[in-house]
Coordinates of C-alpha atoms in Angstrom, one line a residue:
M1 CA 19.8 32.9 53.1
Q2 CA 18.0 36.0 54.5
E3 CA 14.6 35.9 52.9
E4 CA 13.4 39.5 53.8
L5 CA 15.0 42.0 51.4
K6 CA 16.5 45.1 52.8
K7 CA 16.2 48.6 51.4
R8 CA 19.2 49.8 49.5
S9 CA 19.9 52.4 52.2
E10 CA 20.2 49.5 54.7
V11 CA 22.8 47.3 53.0
Q12 CA 26.5 47.0 53.7
E13 CA 28.5 49.4 51.5
Q14 CA 31.3 46.8 51.1
L15 CA 28.9 44.5 49.2
T16 CA 28.1 47.2 46.7
W17 CA 30.1 48.4 43.7
D18 CA 32.3 51.5 43.9
L19 CA 31.4 53.9 41.1
S20 CA 34.1 56.4 42.0
A21 CA 36.3 54.9 39.3
L22 CA 34.0 56.6 36.9
Y23 CA 33.5 59.9 38.8
Q24 CA 34.4 60.8 42.3
T25 CA 31.3 63.0 42.8
R26 CA 28.0 64.0 41.2
E27 CA 29.6 67.4 40.6
E28 CA 32.5 65.8 38.7
F29 CA 30.0 63.9 36.6
Q30 CA 28.1 67.0 35.8
Q31 CA 31.2 68.8 34.7
A32 CA 32.0 66.0 32.4
V33 CA 28.6 66.2 30.9
D34 CA 28.8 69.9 30.4
Q35 CA 32.2 69.5 28.7
L36 CA 30.9 66.7 26.6
K37 CA 28.1 69.0 25.3
Q38 CA 30.7 71.6 24.3
D39 CA 32.9 69.1 22.6
V40 CA 30.0 67.7 20.6
E41 CA 28.9 71.2 19.5
Q42 CA 32.5 72.0 18.4
F43 CA 32.8 68.7 16.6
S44 CA 29.6 69.3 14.7
K45 CA 30.7 72.8 13.6
K46 CA 34.1 71.5 12.6
Y47 CA 33.1 68.5 10.6
E48 CA 29.5 68.8 9.4
G49 CA 29.7 69.1 5.6
N50 CA 33.6 69.0 5.7
L51 CA 34.6 65.3 5.4
S52 CA 36.5 66.0 2.2
S53 CA 39.7 64.0 2.5
T54 CA 41.4 61.0 4.1
S55 CA 43.2 63.1 6.6
I56 CA 40.1 65.0 7.6
V57 CA 38.2 61.7 8.0
L58 CA 41.0 60.3 10.2
G59 CA 41.0 63.5 12.3
A60 CA 37.3 63.4 12.7
L61 CA 37.3 59.7 13.7
T62 CA 40.0 60.3 16.3
E63 CA 38.1 63.1 17.9
F64 CA 34.9 61.0 17.7
E65 CA 36.7 58.3 19.7
S66 CA 37.4 60.7 22.5
I67 CA 33.8 61.9 22.5
M68 CA 32.4 58.4 22.6
T69 CA 34.7 57.4 25.5
V70 CA 33.3 60.2 27.7
F71 CA 29.8 59.6 26.3
Q72 CA 30.0 55.9 27.4
R73 CA 31.5 56.8 30.8
T74 CA 28.8 59.4 31.7
N75 CA 26.0 57.0 30.6
Q76 CA 27.5 54.3 32.8
Y77 CA 27.6 56.6 35.8
A78 CA 24.0 57.6 35.4
Y79 CA 22.6 54.2 34.5
L80 CA 24.3 51.8 37.0
P81 CA 22.7 53.2 40.2
A82 CA 19.2 52.8 38.8
S83 CA 19.9 49.1 38.1
T84 CA 20.5 48.6 41.9
D85 CA 17.2 50.2 43.0
L86 CA 14.4 51.1 40.7
T87 CA 12.4 52.5 43.7
N88 CA 14.9 55.3 44.3
S89 CA 13.6 58.4 42.6
D90 CA 17.0 60.1 42.7
Y91 CA 18.5 57.2 40.7
I92 CA 15.7 57.2 38.2
E93 CA 15.9 61.0 37.8
L94 CA 19.6 60.8 37.1
S95 CA 19.1 58.0 34.6
R96 CA 16.4 59.8 32.7
Y97 CA 18.4 63.0 32.7
M98 CA 21.3 61.3 31.0
Q99 CA 18.9 59.6 28.6
N100 CA 17.7 63.0 27.5
V101 CA 21.2 64.3 27.2
S102 CA 22.2 61.3 25.2
A103 CA 19.3 61.9 22.8
E104 CA 20.3 65.5 22.4
L105 CA 23.9 64.6 21.7
A106 CA 23.0 61.7 19.4
T107 CA 20.8 64.1 17.4
Q108 CA 23.8 66.5 16.9
L109 CA 26.1 63.7 16.0
S110 CA 23.6 62.0 13.6
F111 CA 25.2 63.8 10.7
F112 CA 28.5 62.0 11.1
D113 CA 27.6 58.5 10.0
T114 CA 25.4 59.9 7.3
E115 CA 28.2 62.0 5.8
L116 CA 30.8 59.2 6.3
M117 CA 28.5 57.0 4.1
S118 CA 28.7 59.6 1.4
V119 CA 32.5 59.6 1.4
D120 CA 34.1 57.9 -1.5
T121 CA 34.8 54.2 -0.8
N122 CA 38.5 54.6 -1.7
T123 CA 38.9 57.4 0.8
L124 CA 37.3 55.2 3.5
D125 CA 39.6 52.3 2.5
E126 CA 42.6 54.5 2.7
A127 CA 41.6 55.6 6.2
A128 CA 41.1 52.0 7.3
Q129 CA 44.5 51.0 6.0
S130 CA 46.2 54.0 7.6
E131 CA 44.6 53.4 11.0
P132 CA 43.7 49.7 11.3
R133 CA 42.1 50.3 14.7
L134 CA 39.4 52.2 12.8
A135 CA 38.8 49.4 10.3
P136 CA 35.9 47.8 12.0
Y137 CA 33.9 51.0 12.3
I138 CA 34.6 51.8 8.6
R139 CA 33.5 48.3 7.7
H140 CA 30.1 49.0 9.2
I141 CA 29.9 52.4 7.6
K142 CA 30.4 50.9 4.2
K143 CA 27.8 48.2 4.8
N144 CA 25.2 50.6 6.2
K145 CA 25.2 52.8 3.2
D146 CA 22.3 50.8 1.8
I147 CA 20.1 51.1 4.9
R148 CA 20.8 54.6 6.0
L149 CA 17.8 56.9 5.8
D150 CA 17.5 60.6 4.9
P151 CA 19.6 62.7 7.3
A152 CA 16.6 64.5 8.6
V153 CA 14.9 61.2 9.4
E154 CA 18.0 59.9 11.2
K155 CA 18.1 63.1 13.2
A156 CA 14.5 62.7 14.2
L157 CA 15.0 59.1 15.2
A158 CA 17.9 60.2 17.4
Q159 CA 15.8 62.8 19.1
L160 CA 13.1 60.3 19.7
S161 CA 15.4 57.7 21.2
P162 CA 14.2 58.1 24.8
V163 CA 10.7 57.4 23.6
L164 CA 11.6 54.6 21.3
S165 CA 13.6 52.9 24.0
A166 CA 10.9 53.3 26.6
P167 CA 9.3 49.8 26.5
E168 CA 12.2 48.1 28.3
S169 CA 12.1 50.8 31.0
I170 CA 8.4 50.4 31.4
Y171 CA 8.8 46.7 31.7
D172 CA 11.5 47.0 34.4
Q173 CA 9.4 49.5 36.4
A174 CA 6.4 47.2 36.3
K175 CA 8.5 44.1 37.3
L176 CA 10.7 45.6 39.9
A177 CA 8.9 48.6 41.3
D178 CA 5.2 48.0 40.9
M179 CA 4.6 44.2 41.3
D180 CA 3.9 43.3 44.9
F181 CA 4.2 39.6 45.5
G182 CA 3.4 39.7 49.2
T183 CA 3.7 36.3 50.9
F184 CA 2.6 32.7 50.5
T185 CA 1.8 30.1 53.1
V186 CA 2.9 26.5 53.4
D187 CA 2.0 24.4 56.5
G188 CA 0.8 27.5 58.4
K189 CA 4.1 29.4 57.8
D190 CA 4.2 32.6 55.8
Y191 CA 7.1 33.2 53.4
P192 CA 8.0 36.6 51.9
L193 CA 8.0 36.7 48.1
S194 CA 9.5 39.1 45.5
F195 CA 10.6 38.9 41.9
V196 CA 14.2 38.5 43.0
L197 CA 13.5 36.0 45.8
Y198 CA 11.6 33.8 43.4
E199 CA 14.1 33.8 40.6
D200 CA 17.2 33.5 42.8
Y201 CA 15.9 31.4 45.7
Y202 CA 12.5 29.7 45.7
A203 CA 12.9 28.3 42.1
F204 CA 15.8 26.2 43.5
H205 CA 14.2 25.4 46.9
P206 CA 14.6 21.7 47.9
D207 CA 11.2 21.5 49.5
A208 CA 8.7 20.7 46.7
D209 CA 5.7 22.1 48.7
I210 CA 7.5 25.5 49.2
R211 CA 8.9 25.5 45.7
R212 CA 5.6 24.9 44.0
A213 CA 3.6 27.2 46.3
A214 CA 6.1 30.0 45.5
F215 CA 5.7 29.3 41.8
D216 CA 1.9 29.5 42.1
K217 CA 1.9 32.8 44.0
F218 CA 4.6 34.2 41.7
S219 CA 2.5 33.3 38.6
A220 CA -0.7 34.6 40.1
V221 CA 0.9 38.1 40.6
L222 CA 2.5 38.0 37.1
R223 CA -0.9 37.2 35.6
Q224 CA -2.4 40.5 37.1
Y225 CA 0.1 42.5 35.0
Q226 CA 0.0 40.3 31.8
N227 CA -2.0 42.8 29.7
V228 CA 0.1 45.9 30.4
V229 CA 3.4 43.9 29.9
A230 CA 2.0 42.4 26.6
T231 CA 1.1 45.9 25.4
T232 CA 4.6 47.1 26.3
Y233 CA 6.2 44.2 24.4
Y234 CA 3.9 44.8 21.4
T235 CA 5.1 48.4 21.3
Q236 CA 8.7 47.2 21.2
I237 CA 8.0 44.7 18.4
Q238 CA 6.1 47.2 16.4
Y239 CA 9.0 49.7 16.7
E240 CA 11.4 47.0 15.5
K241 CA 9.1 46.0 12.6
T242 CA 8.7 49.7 11.6
M243 CA 12.5 50.2 11.6
A244 CA 13.0 47.0 9.6
T245 CA 10.5 48.3 6.9
M246 CA 12.0 51.8 6.9
R247 CA 15.5 50.4 6.3
G248 CA 14.4 48.1 3.5
F249 CA 14.2 44.7 5.2
D250 CA 11.3 42.4 4.3
S251 CA 11.7 40.6 7.6
V252 CA 12.2 42.0 11.1
I253 CA 14.4 38.9 11.8
D254 CA 16.7 39.8 9.0
Y255 CA 16.9 43.4 10.2
L256 CA 17.8 42.3 13.8
L257 CA 20.4 39.8 12.5
Y258 CA 22.0 42.4 10.2
G259 CA 23.9 44.1 13.0
Q260 CA 25.2 40.7 14.2
E261 CA 26.6 40.0 10.7
V262 CA 25.0 36.6 10.6
D263 CA 22.1 35.3 8.4
Q264 CA 19.0 33.3 9.2
E265 CA 20.8 30.0 8.4
L266 CA 22.9 30.3 11.5
Y267 CA 20.0 31.7 13.6
N268 CA 17.5 29.0 12.6
R269 CA 20.0 26.2 12.9
Q270 CA 20.8 27.1 16.5
I271 CA 17.1 27.0 17.4
D272 CA 15.9 24.0 15.3
I273 CA 18.7 21.6 16.2
I274 CA 18.4 22.3 19.9
M275 CA 14.7 22.0 19.9
S276 CA 14.9 18.6 18.1
D277 CA 18.2 17.0 19.3
L278 CA 18.7 18.5 22.8
A279 CA 15.1 17.9 23.9
P280 CA 15.5 14.1 24.4
V281 CA 18.7 14.7 26.4
M282 CA 17.0 17.2 28.8
R283 CA 13.9 15.0 29.1
K284 CA 16.2 12.2 30.2
Y285 CA 17.8 14.5 32.8
A286 CA 14.3 15.7 34.0
A287 CA 13.2 12.0 34.4
H288 CA 16.3 11.4 36.4
L289 CA 15.5 14.3 38.7
K290 CA 12.0 12.9 39.2
E291 CA 13.3 9.5 40.1
V292 CA 16.1 10.7 42.5
H293 CA 13.7 13.0 44.3
S294 CA 10.8 10.5 44.3
L295 CA 8.5 13.2 43.0
D296 CA 4.9 12.3 42.1
K297 CA 5.6 14.2 38.8
I298 CA 8.0 16.8 37.6
T299 CA 6.5 20.1 36.7
Y300 CA 7.9 23.2 35.1
A301 CA 8.4 24.6 38.6
D302 CA 10.7 21.7 39.6
L303 CA 13.2 21.9 36.7
K304 CA 15.9 24.0 38.5
I305 CA 16.3 22.0 41.6
D306 CA 19.6 20.3 42.5
L307 CA 19.9 16.6 41.9
D308 CA 21.5 16.1 45.2
T309 CA 20.0 18.7 47.6
D310 CA 21.7 17.1 50.6
Y311 CA 25.2 17.6 49.1
S312 CA 25.2 21.4 49.2
M313 CA 28.2 23.6 48.8
P314 CA 27.5 27.0 50.5
V315 CA 29.9 29.6 49.3
T316 CA 30.6 33.0 50.8
I317 CA 31.9 35.9 48.8
E318 CA 35.3 35.5 50.5
E319 CA 35.4 31.8 49.7
S320 CA 34.6 32.4 46.1
K321 CA 37.9 34.2 45.6
D322 CA 40.0 31.1 45.7
I323 CA 37.4 29.1 43.6
V324 CA 37.4 31.7 40.9
A325 CA 41.2 32.1 40.8
D326 CA 41.8 28.4 40.6
A327 CA 39.1 27.8 38.0
V328 CA 40.5 30.4 35.5
S329 CA 44.1 29.6 36.3
S330 CA 44.5 27.6 33.1
L331 CA 44.2 30.9 31.2
G332 CA 47.4 32.1 32.8
D333 CA 48.5 34.5 35.6
D334 CA 47.9 37.7 33.5
Y335 CA 44.3 36.9 32.8
T336 CA 43.7 35.7 36.4
D337 CA 45.3 38.7 38.0
R338 CA 43.2 41.1 35.8
I339 CA 39.8 39.7 36.7
M340 CA 40.7 39.1 40.4
K341 CA 40.9 42.9 40.8
A342 CA 37.1 42.8 40.8
Y343 CA 37.2 42.0 44.6
P344 CA 39.5 44.7 46.1
E345 CA 38.4 47.3 43.6
R346 CA 34.7 46.6 44.2
W347 CA 33.6 46.0 40.6
V348 CA 30.7 43.8 41.8
D349 CA 27.4 44.7 43.4
F350 CA 26.8 41.6 45.4
V351 CA 24.1 42.7 47.8
Q352 CA 20.4 41.8 47.6
N353 CA 17.9 44.7 48.1
V354 CA 14.4 45.9 47.2
G355 CA 14.1 47.2 43.7
K356 CA 17.3 45.7 42.3
S357 CA 17.4 44.3 38.8
T358 CA 17.2 40.5 38.6
G359 CA 19.8 38.1 37.2
G360 CA 23.3 39.5 36.5
F361 CA 25.1 41.6 33.9
C362 CA 28.6 43.0 33.2
S363 CA 28.8 46.5 31.9
T364 CA 32.1 47.5 30.4
T365 CA 33.5 51.0 30.2
Y366 CA 36.2 51.6 27.7
D367 CA 38.7 53.5 29.9
T368 CA 37.8 52.1 33.3
H369 CA 37.2 48.7 34.7
P370 CA 34.0 46.7 34.2
Y371 CA 31.0 46.7 36.6
I372 CA 29.1 43.5 37.5
L373 CA 25.6 43.3 39.0
M374 CA 24.3 40.2 40.7
S375 CA 22.6 39.1 43.9
W376 CA 24.7 36.8 46.2
T377 CA 22.8 34.1 48.1
N378 CA 25.8 32.1 49.4
Q379 CA 25.1 29.3 46.9
L380 CA 27.4 27.7 44.4
S381 CA 25.1 28.9 41.6
D382 CA 26.3 32.4 42.6
V383 CA 29.8 31.5 41.8
Y384 CA 28.6 30.4 38.3
T385 CA 26.9 33.7 37.9
L386 CA 30.0 35.6 39.0
I387 CA 32.5 33.7 36.9
H388 CA 30.1 34.1 33.9
E389 CA 30.1 37.8 34.3
L390 CA 33.9 37.9 34.9
G391 CA 34.2 36.1 31.5
H392 CA 32.5 39.2 30.0
A393 CA 34.8 41.4 32.1
G394 CA 37.9 39.6 30.9
Q395 CA 36.9 39.9 27.3
G396 CA 36.0 43.6 27.8
I397 CA 39.4 44.4 29.3
L398 CA 41.4 42.6 26.6
T399 CA 39.2 44.0 23.8
N400 CA 39.5 47.5 25.0
E401 CA 43.2 47.3 25.3
N402 CA 43.6 46.1 21.8
N403 CA 40.9 48.1 19.9
S404 CA 39.5 51.5 19.4
I405 CA 36.3 52.2 21.3
L406 CA 34.7 52.3 17.8
G407 CA 35.6 48.7 17.3
S408 CA 35.6 47.2 20.7
T409 CA 32.2 45.5 20.8
P410 CA 32.1 42.0 19.2
S411 CA 29.0 40.8 17.3
L412 CA 26.2 39.8 19.6
Y413 CA 26.5 36.3 18.1
L414 CA 29.9 35.9 19.9
I415 CA 29.2 37.8 23.1
E416 CA 28.3 34.9 25.3
A417 CA 31.2 32.7 24.4
P418 CA 33.7 34.1 27.0
S419 CA 31.2 34.0 29.8
T420 CA 30.0 30.4 29.3
F421 CA 33.6 29.3 28.7
N422 CA 34.4 30.4 32.2
E423 CA 31.5 28.4 33.6
L424 CA 33.0 25.3 32.0
L425 CA 36.3 26.1 33.6
L426 CA 34.5 26.3 37.0
T427 CA 32.9 22.8 36.5
D428 CA 36.3 21.5 35.5
Y429 CA 37.7 22.9 38.7
L430 CA 35.0 21.2 40.8
Q431 CA 35.7 17.9 39.1
R432 CA 39.5 18.3 39.7
K433 CA 38.9 19.1 43.4
S434 CA 37.9 15.6 44.3
D435 CA 37.7 12.1 42.9
D436 CA 34.7 11.2 45.1
P437 CA 31.8 10.0 42.9
R438 CA 29.3 12.2 44.7
Q439 CA 31.6 15.2 44.2
E440 CA 31.9 14.4 40.5
R441 CA 28.1 14.0 40.1
F442 CA 27.6 17.3 42.0
A443 CA 30.0 19.1 39.6
L444 CA 28.4 17.6 36.4
T445 CA 24.9 18.4 37.6
K446 CA 25.9 22.0 38.3
M447 CA 27.2 22.2 34.8
I448 CA 23.9 20.9 33.4
S449 CA 21.7 22.9 35.7
N450 CA 23.7 26.2 35.7
T451 CA 25.6 26.4 32.5
Y452 CA 23.6 24.4 29.9
F453 CA 20.1 24.6 31.4
H454 CA 20.3 28.4 31.7
N455 CA 22.0 29.0 28.3
F456 CA 21.0 26.1 26.1
V457 CA 17.5 25.6 27.5
T458 CA 16.0 28.7 29.2
H459 CA 17.4 31.2 26.7
L460 CA 17.0 28.9 23.7
L461 CA 13.3 28.4 24.6
E462 CA 13.0 32.2 24.8
A463 CA 14.5 32.3 21.3
A464 CA 12.1 29.7 19.9
Y465 CA 9.1 31.6 21.3
Q466 CA 10.6 35.0 20.2
R467 CA 10.9 33.6 16.6
E468 CA 7.2 32.8 16.6
V469 CA 6.3 36.3 17.7
Y470 CA 8.4 37.9 15.0
R471 CA 6.9 35.6 12.4
L472 CA 3.5 36.7 13.4
V473 CA 4.5 40.4 13.0
D474 CA 6.2 39.7 9.7
A475 CA 2.9 38.2 8.5
G476 CA 1.1 41.4 9.5
K477 CA -0.6 40.0 12.6
G478 CA -0.8 41.3 16.1
F479 CA -0.9 39.7 19.5
D480 CA -2.2 40.1 23.0
A481 CA -1.3 38.5 26.4
A482 CA -3.3 35.4 25.6
K483 CA -1.6 34.8 22.3
L484 CA 1.9 35.2 23.9
S485 CA 1.0 32.7 26.5
E486 CA -0.3 30.3 23.9
L487 CA 3.0 30.6 21.9
K488 CA 5.1 30.2 25.0
R489 CA 3.2 27.1 26.2
G490 CA 3.5 25.6 22.7
V491 CA 7.2 25.9 22.7
L492 CA 7.6 24.5 26.2
E493 CA 5.3 21.5 25.4
Q494 CA 7.2 20.9 22.2
F495 CA 10.5 20.8 24.0
W496 CA 9.6 18.9 27.2
G497 CA 6.9 16.6 25.7
E498 CA 5.1 14.4 28.2
D499 CA 8.1 14.1 30.6
V500 CA 7.4 17.5 32.2
E501 CA 4.1 18.9 33.3
I502 CA 3.7 22.4 32.0
N503 CA 1.7 23.6 34.9
P504 CA -0.4 26.8 35.0
G505 CA 1.9 29.8 35.2
A506 CA 4.6 28.3 33.0
E507 CA 3.1 30.0 30.0
L508 CA 3.7 33.4 31.6
T509 CA 7.5 32.9 31.4
W510 CA 7.5 35.4 28.6
M511 CA 7.0 38.0 31.3
R512 CA 10.1 37.1 33.3
Q513 CA 13.0 38.1 31.0
P514 CA 14.2 41.5 29.7
H515 CA 15.9 39.9 26.8
Y516 CA 12.9 40.3 24.5
Y517 CA 13.6 44.0 24.5
M518 CA 17.2 43.5 23.3
G519 CA 16.5 42.2 19.7
L520 CA 17.6 38.7 18.9
Y521 CA 19.7 38.2 22.0
P522 CA 18.3 35.0 23.6
Y523 CA 19.5 32.6 20.9
T524 CA 23.1 34.0 21.1
Y525 CA 23.5 32.4 24.6
S526 CA 23.4 28.9 23.0
A527 CA 25.5 30.2 20.0
G528 CA 28.1 31.4 22.4
L529 CA 28.1 28.3 24.5
T530 CA 28.5 26.2 21.4
I531 CA 31.7 28.0 20.6
A532 CA 32.7 27.9 24.3
T533 CA 32.2 24.1 24.5
Q534 CA 34.2 23.3 21.5
A535 CA 37.0 25.7 22.6
F536 CA 36.9 24.2 26.1
L537 CA 37.2 20.6 24.8
K538 CA 40.2 21.8 22.6
L539 CA 41.8 23.4 25.7
K540 CA 41.5 20.1 27.6
E541 CA 43.1 18.3 24.6
E542 CA 45.7 20.7 23.3
G543 CA 46.7 22.7 26.4
Q544 CA 48.7 25.9 26.0
P545 CA 48.4 26.4 22.2
M546 CA 44.6 26.6 22.7
V547 CA 45.0 29.0 25.6
E548 CA 46.8 31.3 23.3
N549 CA 44.1 30.9 20.6
W550 CA 41.4 31.7 23.2
L551 CA 43.2 34.8 24.5
E552 CA 43.6 36.0 20.9
F553 CA 39.8 35.4 20.4
L554 CA 39.1 37.5 23.5
K555 CA 41.2 40.4 22.1
L556 CA 39.4 40.6 18.8
G557 CA 36.7 43.0 19.6
D558 CA 34.9 43.7 16.3
Q559 CA 37.9 43.1 14.1
K560 CA 36.3 40.1 12.4
E561 CA 32.8 38.9 11.5
P562 CA 31.5 35.9 13.6
V563 CA 32.5 33.1 11.3
E564 CA 36.1 34.4 11.1
A565 CA 36.3 35.3 14.8
A566 CA 35.1 31.8 15.8
A567 CA 37.8 30.3 13.6
V568 CA 40.4 32.1 15.6
A569 CA 39.2 30.1 18.6
G570 CA 39.4 27.0 16.4
V571 CA 35.7 26.6 15.9
D572 CA 34.0 26.3 12.5
I573 CA 30.4 27.6 12.8
T574 CA 29.6 27.3 9.1
T575 CA 28.3 23.8 9.7
S576 CA 26.2 22.1 12.4
K577 CA 29.1 20.0 13.6
P578 CA 30.0 22.2 16.7
L579 CA 26.4 22.2 17.8
D580 CA 26.0 18.4 17.1
D581 CA 29.2 17.7 19.1
T582 CA 28.1 19.9 22.0
I583 CA 24.8 18.1 22.2
H584 CA 26.6 14.7 22.1
Y585 CA 28.9 15.9 24.9
L586 CA 25.8 16.8 27.0
D587 CA 24.2 13.4 26.3
E588 CA 27.3 11.7 27.5
T589 CA 27.3 13.9 30.6
V590 CA 23.7 13.0 31.5
D591 CA 24.5 9.3 31.0
R592 CA 27.6 9.8 33.3
I593 CA 25.4 11.4 35.9
I594 CA 22.9 8.5 35.8
A595 CA 25.8 6.0 36.1
L596 CA 27.2 7.9 39.1
T597 CA 23.8 7.8 40.8
E598 CA 23.7 4.0 40.4
Q599 CA 27.3 3.8 41.8
I600 CA 26.5 6.1 44.8

């Protein structure tokens, strides 16, 4: 692991993604933007005030598909570079230029949904029956009739979109461009620190002194920015609450769940059951970590360490190819071949550099391949990140091939199922690779620490905290940095109890994730993983029939609401059973890990 981060201009090009699949040059991109502006202007002149029949509606939607395809592609080209280096003024300028263009075009197009909502329901139904690929979009148009505002207001909101979406950009700039973490010292040696280095390296460091010192310095720097980040977050929440009120929702939570097509019962169940029933399982695992490592105590800063730090599995990017291909092979050659193109076609930005966004994401473009951002550190955890994002990529490819761009995005409630499913396939591969007890324990602990800790614990605790924030706002109250830290600490203490010391700095975890600027996203990780776990267990039991069901699920896009879509994968999310079964599976896994430790 190289601890000193390079500038973007100094990294190997082969470790970066190749955006030429979008546009070969900046000039080609600009030509596409100029043509897009003309197409939107012509579209507006042709259809504004003229959606008078089924044939015209179908014609308009078909042209709208083409416009949105180019709209998405140009936005990708402008946004992706900025995610790799927020210190690069050229990247930031390009991103902001496209934000302004997007706002301008969205303003011109704002009439379309409004006028579609005024079209007779029978006409819309005829259009959906005539062109089934358009049915998901028409379904939302019909549902949104009750929450659509006056056309002039919708147009104004579209014009204001760069301002209204600013909080997340401000947060990213503060986190990745302005925060200077300097160095920290352990036993007379200085160690460089940055946001990325802490999240991707020091949080997992096997040396407790280095790990805890890094956490303390990381937290001290975060604390210096807590007030500006809290104000940024408050601005985001107030925007969401205002929109909820304007569109007729009593609760901002209901407003944010509306687009997911789920209700508060599913939302609250996911949070409440994990907070109550998974907590004892994870406390048992934390206690085992403490025992195995002979720690004086286990703190919040220690929770991500490997159980067996001496049994490491360094993995290069080249070595990851065979691991990924073998892990997903049970889904068939076609699926495997599709996602393995990520390597030769350079879909993935692997490199670490100053100013790069933390974590990982997969960004899908309708008529080109997906793009994945991550930071490779030659650890097995990187393979988990990569195969997770390739799960998104695989779904994106299959969804785009089988749906209109207007119906290609599944509900947020479902979006993390394909990614976490792939993580389970990776753990299964690691178990299959050897019958050595230490190898089995290594695989199972990786599943706990990577797949479930990340998605069922980290993001779920974000969701539990986030729910408390929204309840405050719904009650007409405000908050500052101190209140956010109080809420976060309360959630952490409720989950971990007396088994984990919530040391100073843990309460600032609300400053570490961008998910709070994405609506009710955090809880969907555990929702998706619940579906993934049940589907994975069915795959192990049923074999090929379940493979076919899963691939059908990946192709759905937005064809079905979450309850119906999950049923295609053989999972009934109308009850708590899938979640209960998943927690039981985790409990059995932790017991197996403890038994293997005694055997070893």
